[in-house]
Short mmCIF file of C-alpha atoms in Angstrom, two decimals:
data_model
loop_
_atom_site.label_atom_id
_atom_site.label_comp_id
_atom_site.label_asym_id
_atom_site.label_seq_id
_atom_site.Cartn_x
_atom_site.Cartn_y
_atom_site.Cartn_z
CA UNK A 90 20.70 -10.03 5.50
CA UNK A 91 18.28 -10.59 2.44
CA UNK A 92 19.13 -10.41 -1.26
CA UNK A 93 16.74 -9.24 -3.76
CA UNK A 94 16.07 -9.51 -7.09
CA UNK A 95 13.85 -7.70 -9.20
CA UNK A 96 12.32 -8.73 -12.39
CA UNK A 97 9.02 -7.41 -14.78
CA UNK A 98 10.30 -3.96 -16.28
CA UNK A 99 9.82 -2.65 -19.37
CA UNK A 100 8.33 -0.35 -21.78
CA UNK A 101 4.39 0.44 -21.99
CA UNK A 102 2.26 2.35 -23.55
CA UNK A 103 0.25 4.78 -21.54
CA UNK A 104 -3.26 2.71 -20.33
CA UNK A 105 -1.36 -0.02 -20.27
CA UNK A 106 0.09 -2.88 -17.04
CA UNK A 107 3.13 -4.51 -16.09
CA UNK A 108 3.84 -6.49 -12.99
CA UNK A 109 7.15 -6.34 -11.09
CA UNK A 110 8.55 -9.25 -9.12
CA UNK A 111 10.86 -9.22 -6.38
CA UNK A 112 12.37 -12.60 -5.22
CA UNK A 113 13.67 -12.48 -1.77
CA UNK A 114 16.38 -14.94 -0.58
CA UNK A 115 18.36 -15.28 2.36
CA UNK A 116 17.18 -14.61 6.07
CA UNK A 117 13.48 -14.02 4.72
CA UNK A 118 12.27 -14.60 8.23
CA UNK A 119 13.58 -11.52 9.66
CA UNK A 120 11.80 -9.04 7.06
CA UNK A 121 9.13 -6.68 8.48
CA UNK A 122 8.11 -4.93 5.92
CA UNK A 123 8.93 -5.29 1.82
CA UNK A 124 8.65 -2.33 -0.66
CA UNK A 125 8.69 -0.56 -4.01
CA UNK A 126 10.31 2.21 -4.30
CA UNK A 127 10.95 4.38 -7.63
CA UNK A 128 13.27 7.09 -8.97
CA UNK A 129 12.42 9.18 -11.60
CA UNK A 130 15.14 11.83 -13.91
CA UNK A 131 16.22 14.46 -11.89
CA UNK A 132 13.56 13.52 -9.00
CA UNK A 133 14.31 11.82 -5.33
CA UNK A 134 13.73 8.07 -4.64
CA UNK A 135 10.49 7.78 -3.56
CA UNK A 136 8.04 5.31 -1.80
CA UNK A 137 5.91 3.83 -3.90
CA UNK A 138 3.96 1.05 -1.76
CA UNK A 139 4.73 -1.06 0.79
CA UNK A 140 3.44 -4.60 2.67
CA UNK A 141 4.16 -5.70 5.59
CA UNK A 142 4.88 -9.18 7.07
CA UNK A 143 1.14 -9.01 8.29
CA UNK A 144 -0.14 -7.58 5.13
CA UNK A 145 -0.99 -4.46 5.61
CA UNK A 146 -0.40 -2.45 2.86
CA UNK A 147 0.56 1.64 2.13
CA UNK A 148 0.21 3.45 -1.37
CA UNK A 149 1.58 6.84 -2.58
CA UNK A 150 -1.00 9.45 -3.59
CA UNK A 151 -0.03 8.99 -6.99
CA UNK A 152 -0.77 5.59 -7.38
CA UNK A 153 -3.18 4.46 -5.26
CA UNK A 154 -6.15 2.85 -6.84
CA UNK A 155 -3.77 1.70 -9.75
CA UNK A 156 -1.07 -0.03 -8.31
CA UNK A 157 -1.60 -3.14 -6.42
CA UNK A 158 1.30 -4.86 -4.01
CA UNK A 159 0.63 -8.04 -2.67
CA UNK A 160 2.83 -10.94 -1.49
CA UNK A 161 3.45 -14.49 -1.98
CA UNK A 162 5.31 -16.01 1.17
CA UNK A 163 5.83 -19.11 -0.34
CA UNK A 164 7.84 -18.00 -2.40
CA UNK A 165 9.19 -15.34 -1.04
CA UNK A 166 8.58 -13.04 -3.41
CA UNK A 167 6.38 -9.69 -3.91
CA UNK A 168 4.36 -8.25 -6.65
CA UNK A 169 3.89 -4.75 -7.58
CA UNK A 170 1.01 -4.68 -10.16
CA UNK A 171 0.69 -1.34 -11.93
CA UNK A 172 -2.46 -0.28 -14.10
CA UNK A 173 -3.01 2.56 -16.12
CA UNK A 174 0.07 3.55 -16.71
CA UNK A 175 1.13 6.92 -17.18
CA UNK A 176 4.31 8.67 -18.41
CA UNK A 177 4.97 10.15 -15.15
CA UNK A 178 5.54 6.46 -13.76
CA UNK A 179 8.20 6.20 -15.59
CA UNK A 180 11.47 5.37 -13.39
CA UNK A 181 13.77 3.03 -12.03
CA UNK A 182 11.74 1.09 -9.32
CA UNK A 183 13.20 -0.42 -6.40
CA UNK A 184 12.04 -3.35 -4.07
CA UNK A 185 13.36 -2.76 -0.78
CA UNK A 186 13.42 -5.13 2.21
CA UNK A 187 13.94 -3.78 6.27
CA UNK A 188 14.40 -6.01 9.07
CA UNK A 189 15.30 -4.53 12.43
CA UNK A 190 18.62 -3.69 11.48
CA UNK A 191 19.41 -3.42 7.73
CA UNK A 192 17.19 -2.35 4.94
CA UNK A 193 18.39 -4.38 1.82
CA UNK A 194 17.93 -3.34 -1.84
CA UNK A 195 17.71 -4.48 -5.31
CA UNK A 196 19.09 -3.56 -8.55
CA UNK A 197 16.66 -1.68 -9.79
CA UNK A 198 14.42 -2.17 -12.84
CA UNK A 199 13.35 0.10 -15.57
CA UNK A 200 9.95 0.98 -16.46
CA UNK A 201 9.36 3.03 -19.29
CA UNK A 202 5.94 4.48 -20.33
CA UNK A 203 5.35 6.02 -23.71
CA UNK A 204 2.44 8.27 -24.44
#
């Protein structure tokens, strides 16, 4: 199993960037594929972007061309850097980690944007 923890929230003003971190610890060999996911009032979790252990990489609709997820292995740890912010990213986002057999999540961090 992996544990994750997620770090970077906060509150924005519209236009503006934050970068979330998620550390990865544990059996980091067996993840496939590492992602952020988000959850907004009253709306279903939903996939934000996601990288796998090649690093290829997938983007919503909704944020693609703003949002950037990358990895470092080294550190076992992946980025999700958002631009342009708007108030409709506003939402709990979740980094999520699947191996073959378990799909591990983290807390959960806030992101807030104002407008």
């Amino acid at each position: 199993q992996v544990q994750l923890v997620e770090s970077g929230g906060g509150l924005v003003q519209a236009g503006g960037s934050l970068r979330l971190s998620c550390a990865a610890s544990g059996s980091v060999f067996s993840i496939n594929v590492m992602g952020w996911y988000r959850r907004a009032p009253g709306k279903q979790r939903e996939l934000v972007a996601h990288i796998t252990s090649s690093g290829s990489t997938s983007y919503a609709d909704s944020v693609k061309g703003r949002f950037t997820i990358s990895r470092d292995n080294a550190k076992n740890t992946v980025y999700l850097r958002m631009n342009s912010l708007k108030p409709e990213d506003t939402a709990v986002y979740y980094c999520n980690a699947a191996g073959n057999r378990y799909s591990s999540w983290g807390q959960g961090t806030q992101v807030t944007v104002s407008s």
